[in-house]
Coordinates of C-alpha atoms (C1' of nucleotides) in Angstrom, one line a residue:
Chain A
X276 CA -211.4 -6.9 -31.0
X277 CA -213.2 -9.9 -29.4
X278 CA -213.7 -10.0 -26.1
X279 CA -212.2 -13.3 -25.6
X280 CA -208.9 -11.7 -27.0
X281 CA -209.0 -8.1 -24.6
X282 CA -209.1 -10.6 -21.6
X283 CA -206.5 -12.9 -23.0
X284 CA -209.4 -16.0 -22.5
X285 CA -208.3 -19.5 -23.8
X286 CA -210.4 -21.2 -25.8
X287 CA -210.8 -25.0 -24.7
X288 CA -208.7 -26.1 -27.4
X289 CA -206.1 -24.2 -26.3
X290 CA -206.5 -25.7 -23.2
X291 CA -206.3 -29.2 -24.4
X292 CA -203.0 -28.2 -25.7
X293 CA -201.8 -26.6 -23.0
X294 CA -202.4 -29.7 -20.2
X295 CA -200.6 -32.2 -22.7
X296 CA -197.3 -30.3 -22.3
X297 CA -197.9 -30.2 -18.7
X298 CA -195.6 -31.9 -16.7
X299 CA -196.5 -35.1 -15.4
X300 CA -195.5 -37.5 -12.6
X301 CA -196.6 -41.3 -11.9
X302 CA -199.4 -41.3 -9.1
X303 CA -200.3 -44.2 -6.9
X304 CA -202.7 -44.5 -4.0
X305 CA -201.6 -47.0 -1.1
X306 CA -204.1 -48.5 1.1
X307 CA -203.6 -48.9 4.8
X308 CA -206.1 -51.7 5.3
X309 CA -207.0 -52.4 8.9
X310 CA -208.6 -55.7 10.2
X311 CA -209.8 -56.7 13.7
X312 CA -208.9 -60.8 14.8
X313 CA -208.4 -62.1 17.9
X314 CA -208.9 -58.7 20.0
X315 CA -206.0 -56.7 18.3
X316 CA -206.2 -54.3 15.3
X317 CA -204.1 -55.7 12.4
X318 CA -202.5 -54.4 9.4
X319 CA -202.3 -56.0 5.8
X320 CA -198.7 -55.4 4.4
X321 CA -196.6 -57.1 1.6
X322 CA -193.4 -58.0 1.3
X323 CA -191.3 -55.1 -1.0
X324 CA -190.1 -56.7 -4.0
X325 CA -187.6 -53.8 -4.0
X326 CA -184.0 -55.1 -3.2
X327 CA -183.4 -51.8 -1.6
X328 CA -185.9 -52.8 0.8
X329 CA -184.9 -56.4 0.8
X330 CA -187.4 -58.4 3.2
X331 CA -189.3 -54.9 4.3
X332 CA -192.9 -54.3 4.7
X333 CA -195.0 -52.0 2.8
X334 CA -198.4 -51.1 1.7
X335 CA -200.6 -52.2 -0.9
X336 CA -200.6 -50.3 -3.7
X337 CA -201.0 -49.6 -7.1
X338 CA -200.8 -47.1 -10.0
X339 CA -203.8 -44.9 -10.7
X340 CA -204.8 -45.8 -14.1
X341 CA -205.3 -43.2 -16.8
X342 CA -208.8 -43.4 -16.5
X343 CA -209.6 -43.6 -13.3
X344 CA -210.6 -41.8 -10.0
X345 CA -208.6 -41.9 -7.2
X346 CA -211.6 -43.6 -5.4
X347 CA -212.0 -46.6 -7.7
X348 CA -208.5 -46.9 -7.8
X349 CA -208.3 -47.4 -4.2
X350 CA -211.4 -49.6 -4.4
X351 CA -209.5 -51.5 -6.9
X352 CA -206.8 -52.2 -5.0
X353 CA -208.7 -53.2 -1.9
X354 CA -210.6 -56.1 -4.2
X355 CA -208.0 -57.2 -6.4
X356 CA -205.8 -58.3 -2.9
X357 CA -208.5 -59.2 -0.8
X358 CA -211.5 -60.0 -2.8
X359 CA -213.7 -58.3 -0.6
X360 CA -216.0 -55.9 -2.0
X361 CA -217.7 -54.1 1.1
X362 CA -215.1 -51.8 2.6
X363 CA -215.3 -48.3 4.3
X364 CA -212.7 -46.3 2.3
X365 CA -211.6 -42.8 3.2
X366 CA -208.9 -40.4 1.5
X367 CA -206.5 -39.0 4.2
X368 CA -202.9 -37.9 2.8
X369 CA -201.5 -37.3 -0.3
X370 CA -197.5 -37.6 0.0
X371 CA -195.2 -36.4 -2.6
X372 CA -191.8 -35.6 -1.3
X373 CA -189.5 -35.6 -4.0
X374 CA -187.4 -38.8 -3.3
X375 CA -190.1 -40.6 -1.7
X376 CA -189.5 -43.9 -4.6
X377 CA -186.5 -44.6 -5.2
X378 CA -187.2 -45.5 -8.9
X379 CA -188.3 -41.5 -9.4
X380 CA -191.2 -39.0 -8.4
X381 CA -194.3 -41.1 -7.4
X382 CA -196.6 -38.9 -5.6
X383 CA -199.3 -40.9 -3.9
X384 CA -202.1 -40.8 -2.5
X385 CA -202.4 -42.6 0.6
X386 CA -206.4 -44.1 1.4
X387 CA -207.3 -46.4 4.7
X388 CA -210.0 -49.1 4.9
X389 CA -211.7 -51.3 7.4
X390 CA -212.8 -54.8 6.4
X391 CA -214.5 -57.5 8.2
X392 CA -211.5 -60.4 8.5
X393 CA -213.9 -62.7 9.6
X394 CA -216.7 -62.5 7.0
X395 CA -214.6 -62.6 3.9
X396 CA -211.4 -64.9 3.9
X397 CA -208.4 -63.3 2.2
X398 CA -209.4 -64.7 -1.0
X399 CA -206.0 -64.0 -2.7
X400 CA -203.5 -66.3 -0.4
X401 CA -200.0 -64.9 -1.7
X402 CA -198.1 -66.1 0.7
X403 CA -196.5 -62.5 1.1
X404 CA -199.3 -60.7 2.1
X405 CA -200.4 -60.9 6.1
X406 CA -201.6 -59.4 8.9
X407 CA -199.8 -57.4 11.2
X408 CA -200.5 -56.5 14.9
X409 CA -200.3 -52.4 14.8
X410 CA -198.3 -52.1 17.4
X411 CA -195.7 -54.4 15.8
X412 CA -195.3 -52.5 12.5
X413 CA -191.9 -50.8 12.5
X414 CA -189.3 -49.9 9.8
X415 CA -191.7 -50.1 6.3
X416 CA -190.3 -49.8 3.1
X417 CA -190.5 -46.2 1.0
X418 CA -191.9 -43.6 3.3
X419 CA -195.1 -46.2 4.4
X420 CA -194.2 -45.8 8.1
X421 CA -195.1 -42.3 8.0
X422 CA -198.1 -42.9 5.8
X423 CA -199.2 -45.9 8.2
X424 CA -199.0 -43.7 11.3
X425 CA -200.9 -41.2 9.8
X426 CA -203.3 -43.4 8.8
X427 CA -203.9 -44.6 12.2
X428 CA -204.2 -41.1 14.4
X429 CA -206.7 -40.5 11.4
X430 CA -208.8 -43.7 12.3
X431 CA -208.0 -43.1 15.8
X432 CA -209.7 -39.6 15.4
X433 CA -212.5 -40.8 13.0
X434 CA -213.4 -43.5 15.3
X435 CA -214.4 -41.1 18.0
X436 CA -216.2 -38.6 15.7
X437 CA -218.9 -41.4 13.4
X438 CA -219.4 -45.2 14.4
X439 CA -217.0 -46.7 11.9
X440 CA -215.6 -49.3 14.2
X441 CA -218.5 -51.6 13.0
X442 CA -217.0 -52.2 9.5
X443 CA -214.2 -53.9 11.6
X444 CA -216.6 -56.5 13.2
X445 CA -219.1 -59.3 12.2
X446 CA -222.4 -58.3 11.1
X447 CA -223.9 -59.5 15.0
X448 CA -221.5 -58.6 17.4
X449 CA -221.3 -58.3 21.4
X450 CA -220.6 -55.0 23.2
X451 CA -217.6 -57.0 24.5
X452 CA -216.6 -57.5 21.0
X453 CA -217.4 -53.9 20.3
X454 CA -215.3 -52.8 23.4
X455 CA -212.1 -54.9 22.9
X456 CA -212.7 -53.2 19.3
X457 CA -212.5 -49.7 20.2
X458 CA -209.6 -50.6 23.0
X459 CA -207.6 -51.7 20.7
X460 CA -207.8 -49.0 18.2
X461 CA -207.2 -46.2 21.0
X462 CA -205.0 -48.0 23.1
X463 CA -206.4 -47.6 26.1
X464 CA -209.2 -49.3 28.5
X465 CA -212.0 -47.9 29.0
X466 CA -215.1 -48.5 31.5
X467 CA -217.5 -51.1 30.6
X468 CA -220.2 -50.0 32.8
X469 CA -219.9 -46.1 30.7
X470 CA -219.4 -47.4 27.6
X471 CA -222.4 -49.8 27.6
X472 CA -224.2 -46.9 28.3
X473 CA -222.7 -44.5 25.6
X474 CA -223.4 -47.0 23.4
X475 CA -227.3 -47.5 24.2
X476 CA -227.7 -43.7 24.8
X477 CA -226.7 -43.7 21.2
X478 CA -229.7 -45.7 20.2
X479 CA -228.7 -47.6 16.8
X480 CA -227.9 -51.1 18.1
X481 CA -230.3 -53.1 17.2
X482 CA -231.0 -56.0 19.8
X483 CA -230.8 -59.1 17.6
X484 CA -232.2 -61.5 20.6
X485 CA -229.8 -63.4 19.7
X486 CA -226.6 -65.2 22.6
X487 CA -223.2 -65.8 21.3
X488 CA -222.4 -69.9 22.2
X489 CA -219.2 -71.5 22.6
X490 CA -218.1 -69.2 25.0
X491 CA -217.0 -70.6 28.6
X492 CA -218.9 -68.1 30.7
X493 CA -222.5 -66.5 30.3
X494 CA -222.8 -65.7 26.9
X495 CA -223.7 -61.8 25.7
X496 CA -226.4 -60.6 23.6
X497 CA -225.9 -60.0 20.1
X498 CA -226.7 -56.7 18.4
X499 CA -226.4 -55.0 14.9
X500 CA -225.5 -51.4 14.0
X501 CA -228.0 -49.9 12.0
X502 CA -226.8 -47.8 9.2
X503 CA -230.3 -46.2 8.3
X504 CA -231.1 -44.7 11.7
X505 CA -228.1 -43.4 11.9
X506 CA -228.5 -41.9 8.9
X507 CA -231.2 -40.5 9.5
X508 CA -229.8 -38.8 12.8
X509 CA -226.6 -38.2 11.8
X510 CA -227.0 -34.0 12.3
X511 CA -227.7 -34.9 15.7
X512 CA -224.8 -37.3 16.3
X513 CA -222.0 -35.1 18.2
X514 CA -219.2 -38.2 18.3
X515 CA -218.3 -40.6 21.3
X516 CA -215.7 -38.8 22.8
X517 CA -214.1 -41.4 25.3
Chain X
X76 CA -179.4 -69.2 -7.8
X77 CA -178.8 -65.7 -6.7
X78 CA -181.5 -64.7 -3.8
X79 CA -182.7 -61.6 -5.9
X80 CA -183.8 -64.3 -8.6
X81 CA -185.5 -66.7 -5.8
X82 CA -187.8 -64.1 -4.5
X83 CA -187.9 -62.3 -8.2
X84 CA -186.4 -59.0 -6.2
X85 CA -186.0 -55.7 -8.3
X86 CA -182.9 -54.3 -8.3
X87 CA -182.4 -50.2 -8.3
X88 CA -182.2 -49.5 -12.5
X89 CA -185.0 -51.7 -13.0
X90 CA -187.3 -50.2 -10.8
X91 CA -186.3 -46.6 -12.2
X92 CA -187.0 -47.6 -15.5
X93 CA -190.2 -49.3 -14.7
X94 CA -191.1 -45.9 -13.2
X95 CA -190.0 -44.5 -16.2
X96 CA -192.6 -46.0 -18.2
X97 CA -195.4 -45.7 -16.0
X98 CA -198.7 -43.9 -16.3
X99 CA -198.1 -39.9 -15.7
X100 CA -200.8 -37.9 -15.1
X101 CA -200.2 -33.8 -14.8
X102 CA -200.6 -32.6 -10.5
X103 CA -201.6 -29.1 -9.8
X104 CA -202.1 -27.6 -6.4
X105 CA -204.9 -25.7 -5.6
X106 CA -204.7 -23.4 -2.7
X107 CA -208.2 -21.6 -1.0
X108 CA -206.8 -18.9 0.9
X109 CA -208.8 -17.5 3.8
X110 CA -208.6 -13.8 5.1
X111 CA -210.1 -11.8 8.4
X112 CA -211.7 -8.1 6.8
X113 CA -214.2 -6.1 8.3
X114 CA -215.3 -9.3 10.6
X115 CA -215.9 -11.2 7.5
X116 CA -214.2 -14.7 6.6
X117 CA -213.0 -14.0 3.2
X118 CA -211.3 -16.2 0.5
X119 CA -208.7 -15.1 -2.2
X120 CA -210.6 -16.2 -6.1
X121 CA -208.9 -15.7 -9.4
X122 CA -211.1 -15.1 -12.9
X123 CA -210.5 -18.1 -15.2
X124 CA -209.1 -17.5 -17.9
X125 CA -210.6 -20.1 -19.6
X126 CA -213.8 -19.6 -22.1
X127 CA -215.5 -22.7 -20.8
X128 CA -215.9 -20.8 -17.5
X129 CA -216.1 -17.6 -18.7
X130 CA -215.8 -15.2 -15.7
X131 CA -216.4 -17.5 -13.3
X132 CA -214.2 -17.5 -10.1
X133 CA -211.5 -19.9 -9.6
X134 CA -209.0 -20.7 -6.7
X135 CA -205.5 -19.9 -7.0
X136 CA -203.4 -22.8 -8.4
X137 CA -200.6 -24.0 -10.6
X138 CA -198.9 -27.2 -11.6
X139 CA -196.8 -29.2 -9.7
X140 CA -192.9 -28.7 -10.7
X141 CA -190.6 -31.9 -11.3
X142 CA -188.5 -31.5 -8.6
X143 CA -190.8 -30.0 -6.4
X144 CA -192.6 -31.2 -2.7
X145 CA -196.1 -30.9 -2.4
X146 CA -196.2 -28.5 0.6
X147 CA -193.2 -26.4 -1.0
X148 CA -195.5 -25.7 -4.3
X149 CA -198.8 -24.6 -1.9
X150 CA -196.1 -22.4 -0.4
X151 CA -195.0 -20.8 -3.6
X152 CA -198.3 -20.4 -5.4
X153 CA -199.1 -18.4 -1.9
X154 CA -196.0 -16.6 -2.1
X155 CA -196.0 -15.3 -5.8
X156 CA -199.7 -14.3 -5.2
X157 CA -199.7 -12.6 -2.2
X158 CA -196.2 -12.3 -1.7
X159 CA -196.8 -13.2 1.8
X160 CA -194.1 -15.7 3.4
X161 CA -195.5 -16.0 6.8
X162 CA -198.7 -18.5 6.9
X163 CA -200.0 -21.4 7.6
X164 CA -200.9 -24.0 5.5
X165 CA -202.6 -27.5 5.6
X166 CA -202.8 -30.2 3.3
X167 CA -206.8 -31.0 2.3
X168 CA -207.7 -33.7 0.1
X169 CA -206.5 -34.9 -3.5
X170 CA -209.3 -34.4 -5.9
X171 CA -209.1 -37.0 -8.8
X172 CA -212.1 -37.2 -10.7
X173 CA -211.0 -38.0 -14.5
X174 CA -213.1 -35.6 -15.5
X175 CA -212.6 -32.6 -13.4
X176 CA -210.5 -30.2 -16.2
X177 CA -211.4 -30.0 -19.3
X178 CA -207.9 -30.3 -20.7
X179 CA -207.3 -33.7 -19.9
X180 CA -206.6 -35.5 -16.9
X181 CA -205.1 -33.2 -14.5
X182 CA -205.3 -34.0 -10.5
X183 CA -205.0 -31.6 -7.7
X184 CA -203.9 -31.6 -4.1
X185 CA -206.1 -28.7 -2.1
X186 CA -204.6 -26.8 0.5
X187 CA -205.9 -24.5 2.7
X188 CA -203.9 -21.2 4.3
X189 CA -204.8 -18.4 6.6
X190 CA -203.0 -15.1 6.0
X191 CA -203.3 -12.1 7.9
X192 CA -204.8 -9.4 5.5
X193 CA -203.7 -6.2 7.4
X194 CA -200.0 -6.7 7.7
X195 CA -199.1 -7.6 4.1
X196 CA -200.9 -5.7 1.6
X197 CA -201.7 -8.2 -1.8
X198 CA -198.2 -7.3 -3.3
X199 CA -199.4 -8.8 -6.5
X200 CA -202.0 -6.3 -7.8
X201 CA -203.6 -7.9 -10.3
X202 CA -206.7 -6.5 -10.5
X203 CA -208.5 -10.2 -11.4
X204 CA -207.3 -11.5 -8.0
X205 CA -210.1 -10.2 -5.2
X206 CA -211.1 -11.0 -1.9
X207 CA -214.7 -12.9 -1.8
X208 CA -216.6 -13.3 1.1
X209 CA -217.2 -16.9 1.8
X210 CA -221.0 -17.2 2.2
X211 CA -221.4 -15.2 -1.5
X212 CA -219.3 -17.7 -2.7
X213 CA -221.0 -19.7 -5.5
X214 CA -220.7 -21.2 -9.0
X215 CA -217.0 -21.8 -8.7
X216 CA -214.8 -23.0 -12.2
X217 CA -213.9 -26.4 -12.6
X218 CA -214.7 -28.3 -9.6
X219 CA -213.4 -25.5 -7.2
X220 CA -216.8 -24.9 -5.6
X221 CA -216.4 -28.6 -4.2
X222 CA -213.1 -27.9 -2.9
X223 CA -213.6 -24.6 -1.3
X224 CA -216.8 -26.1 0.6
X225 CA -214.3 -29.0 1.5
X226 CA -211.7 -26.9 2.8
X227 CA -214.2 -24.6 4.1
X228 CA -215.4 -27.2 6.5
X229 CA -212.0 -28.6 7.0
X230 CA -211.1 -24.6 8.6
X231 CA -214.7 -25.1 11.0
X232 CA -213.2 -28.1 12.1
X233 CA -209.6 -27.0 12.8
X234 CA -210.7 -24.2 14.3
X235 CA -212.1 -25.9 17.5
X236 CA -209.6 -28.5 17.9
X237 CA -206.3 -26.3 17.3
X238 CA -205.8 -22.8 17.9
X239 CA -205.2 -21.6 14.2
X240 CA -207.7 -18.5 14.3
X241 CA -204.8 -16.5 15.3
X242 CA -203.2 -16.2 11.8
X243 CA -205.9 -14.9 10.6
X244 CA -205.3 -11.6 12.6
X245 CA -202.9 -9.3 13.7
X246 CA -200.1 -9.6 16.2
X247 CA -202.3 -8.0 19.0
X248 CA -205.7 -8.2 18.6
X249 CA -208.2 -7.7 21.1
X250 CA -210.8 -10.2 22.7
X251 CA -213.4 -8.7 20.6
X252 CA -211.7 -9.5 17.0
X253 CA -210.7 -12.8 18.4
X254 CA -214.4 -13.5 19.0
X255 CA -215.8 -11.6 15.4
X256 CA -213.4 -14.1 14.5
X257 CA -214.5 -17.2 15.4
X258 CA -218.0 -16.1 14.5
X259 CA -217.1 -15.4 11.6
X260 CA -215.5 -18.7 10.6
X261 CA -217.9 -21.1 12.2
X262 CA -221.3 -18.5 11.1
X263 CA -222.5 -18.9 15.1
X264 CA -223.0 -15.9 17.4
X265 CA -221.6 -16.7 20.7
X266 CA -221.9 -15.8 24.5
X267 CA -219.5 -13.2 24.9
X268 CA -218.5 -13.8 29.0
X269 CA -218.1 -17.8 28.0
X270 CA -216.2 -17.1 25.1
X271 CA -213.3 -15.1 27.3
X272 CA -213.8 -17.5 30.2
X273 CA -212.5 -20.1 27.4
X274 CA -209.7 -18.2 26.2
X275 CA -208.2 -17.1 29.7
X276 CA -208.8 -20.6 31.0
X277 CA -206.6 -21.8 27.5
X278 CA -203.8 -19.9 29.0
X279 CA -201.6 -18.5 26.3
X280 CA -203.3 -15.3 25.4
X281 CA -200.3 -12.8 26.7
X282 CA -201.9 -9.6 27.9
X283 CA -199.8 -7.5 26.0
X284 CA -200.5 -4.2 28.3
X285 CA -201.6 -2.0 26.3
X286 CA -205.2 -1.0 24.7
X287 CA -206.9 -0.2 21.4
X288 CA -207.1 3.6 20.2
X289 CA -209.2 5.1 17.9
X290 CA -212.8 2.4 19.1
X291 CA -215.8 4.8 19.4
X292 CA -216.3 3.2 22.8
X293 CA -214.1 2.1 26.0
X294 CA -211.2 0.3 24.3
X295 CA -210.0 -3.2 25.1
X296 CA -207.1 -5.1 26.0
X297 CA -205.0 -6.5 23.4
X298 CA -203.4 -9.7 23.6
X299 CA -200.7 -11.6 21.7
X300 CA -200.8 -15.8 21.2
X301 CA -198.3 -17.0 22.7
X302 CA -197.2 -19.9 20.0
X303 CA -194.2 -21.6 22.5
X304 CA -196.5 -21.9 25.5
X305 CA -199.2 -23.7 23.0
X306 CA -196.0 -25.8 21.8
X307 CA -195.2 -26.9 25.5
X308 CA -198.7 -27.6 26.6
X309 CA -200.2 -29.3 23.3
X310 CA -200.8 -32.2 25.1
X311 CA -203.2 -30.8 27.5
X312 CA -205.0 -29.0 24.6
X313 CA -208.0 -31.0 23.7
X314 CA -209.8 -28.2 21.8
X315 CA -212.6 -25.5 22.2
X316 CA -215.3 -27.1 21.9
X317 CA -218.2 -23.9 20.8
Chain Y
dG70 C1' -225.0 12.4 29.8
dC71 C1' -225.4 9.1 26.5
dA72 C1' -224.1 5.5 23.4
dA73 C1' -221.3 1.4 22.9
dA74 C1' -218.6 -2.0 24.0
dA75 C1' -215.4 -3.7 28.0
dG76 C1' -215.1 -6.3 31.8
dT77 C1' -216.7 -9.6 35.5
dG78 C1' -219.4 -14.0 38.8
dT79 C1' -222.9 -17.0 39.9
dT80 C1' -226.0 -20.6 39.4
dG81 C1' -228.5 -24.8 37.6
dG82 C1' -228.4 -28.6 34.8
dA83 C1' -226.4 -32.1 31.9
dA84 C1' -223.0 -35.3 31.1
dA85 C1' -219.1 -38.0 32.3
dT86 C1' -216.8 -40.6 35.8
dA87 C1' -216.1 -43.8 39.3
dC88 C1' -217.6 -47.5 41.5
dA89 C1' -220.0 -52.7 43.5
dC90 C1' -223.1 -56.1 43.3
dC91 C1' -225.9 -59.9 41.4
dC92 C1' -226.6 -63.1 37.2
dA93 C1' -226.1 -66.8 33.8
dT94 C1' -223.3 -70.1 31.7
dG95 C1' -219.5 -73.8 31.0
dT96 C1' -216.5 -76.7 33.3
Chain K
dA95 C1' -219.0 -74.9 43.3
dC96 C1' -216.3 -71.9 41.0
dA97 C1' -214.5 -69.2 37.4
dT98 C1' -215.6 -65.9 33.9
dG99 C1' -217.5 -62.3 31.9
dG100 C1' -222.7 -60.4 31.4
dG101 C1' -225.6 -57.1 32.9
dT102 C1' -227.3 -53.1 35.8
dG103 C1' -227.9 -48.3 39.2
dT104 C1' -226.3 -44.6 41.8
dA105 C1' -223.6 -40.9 43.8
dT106 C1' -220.2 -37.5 42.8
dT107 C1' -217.9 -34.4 40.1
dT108 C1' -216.9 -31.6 36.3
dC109 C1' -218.1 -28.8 32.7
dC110 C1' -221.0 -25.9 30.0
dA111 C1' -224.7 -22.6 29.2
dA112 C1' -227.4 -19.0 30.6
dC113 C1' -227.7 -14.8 32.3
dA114 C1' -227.2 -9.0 34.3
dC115 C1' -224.9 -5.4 36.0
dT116 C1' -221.0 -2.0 36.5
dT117 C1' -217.1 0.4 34.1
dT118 C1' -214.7 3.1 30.8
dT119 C1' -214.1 5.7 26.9
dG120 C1' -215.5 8.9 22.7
dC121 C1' -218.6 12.1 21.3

DNA sequence: GCAAAAGTGTTGGAAATACACCCATGT
DNA sequence: ACATGGGTGTATTTCCAACACTTTTGC
């Protein structure tokens, strides 16, 4: 007797077999993509093209193709709307009640991502796609209000744990800019005196020497974040904690 | 014109059927299930079954039924292992890589769950199911050592922002176990007077009056968790913080 | 009485908060 | 000159880490 048949071992053909009767259901990934413009966090939704959800809100997103991984399909999703191609992308939820879609199980996998509005124009201008103020977004179509909300505590956690917020901002920002930022993902106000401070304590914004202009009072100094010392620091980096 | 031809709306059978006809890819759920034994963190492995990774450890994990929630399979590979019915569980990350099985495309959800050990006995005796002690954990089938190291992480974290530690142990434990405990789970010794400084100041460990037996030393209190009073006061809780 | 862990208080230092004034620019 | 936000320093408080001795039980 072999000893692949005493412990009842499948050999990989077997295998192969086996998985194509599996059962299978359709799998999407949504994208909660967040943007930062004129001082308030914003959402970019479609219009549902479902007349269940006549004139509703939802996500962007698309079926995961047969041959590919759940992170390119997000990535895919993100460029194909927006045409930008530097994002920060991060898994958070998968969802799969059972009646989720009304069409039949979807189970999807829900992502978020921060672009910079400002550098890359929405390069695809269907008119049904905008930006939404956060705190405006009520009622989406499928389950996407749940997915959106936990989308944002995740950010709203994430933010306080690694710098992310600067994937929401212009290459050279001002801490102004970087405070209204980080206001208006936590909903709150915070001290500008402390968090100048926490910021330069943190030591990886780089002073560009650079003003901003056109702005009616004295203009701020312009910094960058830099991605390779933090890097290299990162064990040591124990989060913001506002 | 009707309006659902105007904005080129779907109506209810023609979304079904496109759902019909979309990609399907087979969904398993993959569950590492952490035990308290002996002051070790342990986790709950399976032999493969499959050549390829000939006895090599896997997690426990099955398909995803038709008519079946996401949480409600973790739940019921948990249950028809262990037979246990009273744990938690949390949702991890969706692992998607196309080539991750060897059978064809198969993606899983991971989940993570802490069962106490002592009070329920593995009802499932199957003598290729066997407790492993987390740091001699290595070499994992498929992809599983990624997700175990994932969720493993995912427990540190959890651990200091939520109170979950106590569903590792039993009903009344004493201070002493609580602490092994978190040792155990985050692999740091700690300062014994801090530690129950922390806990007493948490307020809702209920001293339940009476004292451990059978300790080849002065016994110690035990205590119980007291799960409403967490409920009540969550929003005070802002973690442990080691 | 000895081994082994239970149980308890204090202190110093670090970090976060709160807070007020002068400065540079555009109008 | 004034309105607006930029830029900075200090005092207070709060929290955490470090640390040592007495007590109770089993053997």
């Amino acid at each position: 007797m072999k000893d692949s048949q005493l412990h009842n071992v499948k050999s990989l053909k077997a295998v192969q077999s086996e998985v194509q009767i599996y059962n299978k259901v359709a799998l999407s990934v949504d994208c909660v993509i967040f943007g930062f413009e004129e001082n308030k966090l914003k959402v970019l939704l479609i219009r549902s093209d479902m007349k269940k959800f006549q004139s509703r809100w939802s996500l962007l997103g698309d079926l995961l193709n047969p041959n590919e991984d759940l992170d390119d399909a997000a990535y895919r999703i993100l460029n194909q709307r927006t045409g930008m191609d530097d994002l920060y992308l991060e898994q958070v939820n998968t969802f799969g009640k059972v009646s989720r879609h009304p069409g039949g199980r979807v189970v999807t996998v829900a992502y978020y991502s921060l672009i910079n509005v400002l550098n890359h124009k929405l390069q695809i201008l269907d008119n049904e796609i905008h930006w939404h103020d956060v705190n405006a977004v009520t009622d989406l179509a499928f389950d996407h209000q749940d997915i959106f909300e936990t989308c944002l505590k995740r950010l709203q956690k994430r933010v306080q744990e690694h710098p992310l917020g600067f994937n929401l901002l212009p290459n050279k920002f001002s801490l102004r800019e970087l405070q209204n930022l980080y206001e208006a993902i936590l909903g709150i106000k915070l001290d500008r005196r402390n968090f100048r401070k926490k910021f330069f304590a943190m030591d990886f914004l780089v002073d560009m020497e650079e003003i901003e202009t056109n702005v009616p009072h004295r203009p701020g100094r312009l910094y960058q974040f830099d991605y390779e010392k933090y890097e290299k620091n990162k064990k040591k980096w124990s989060g913001i904690d506002f």
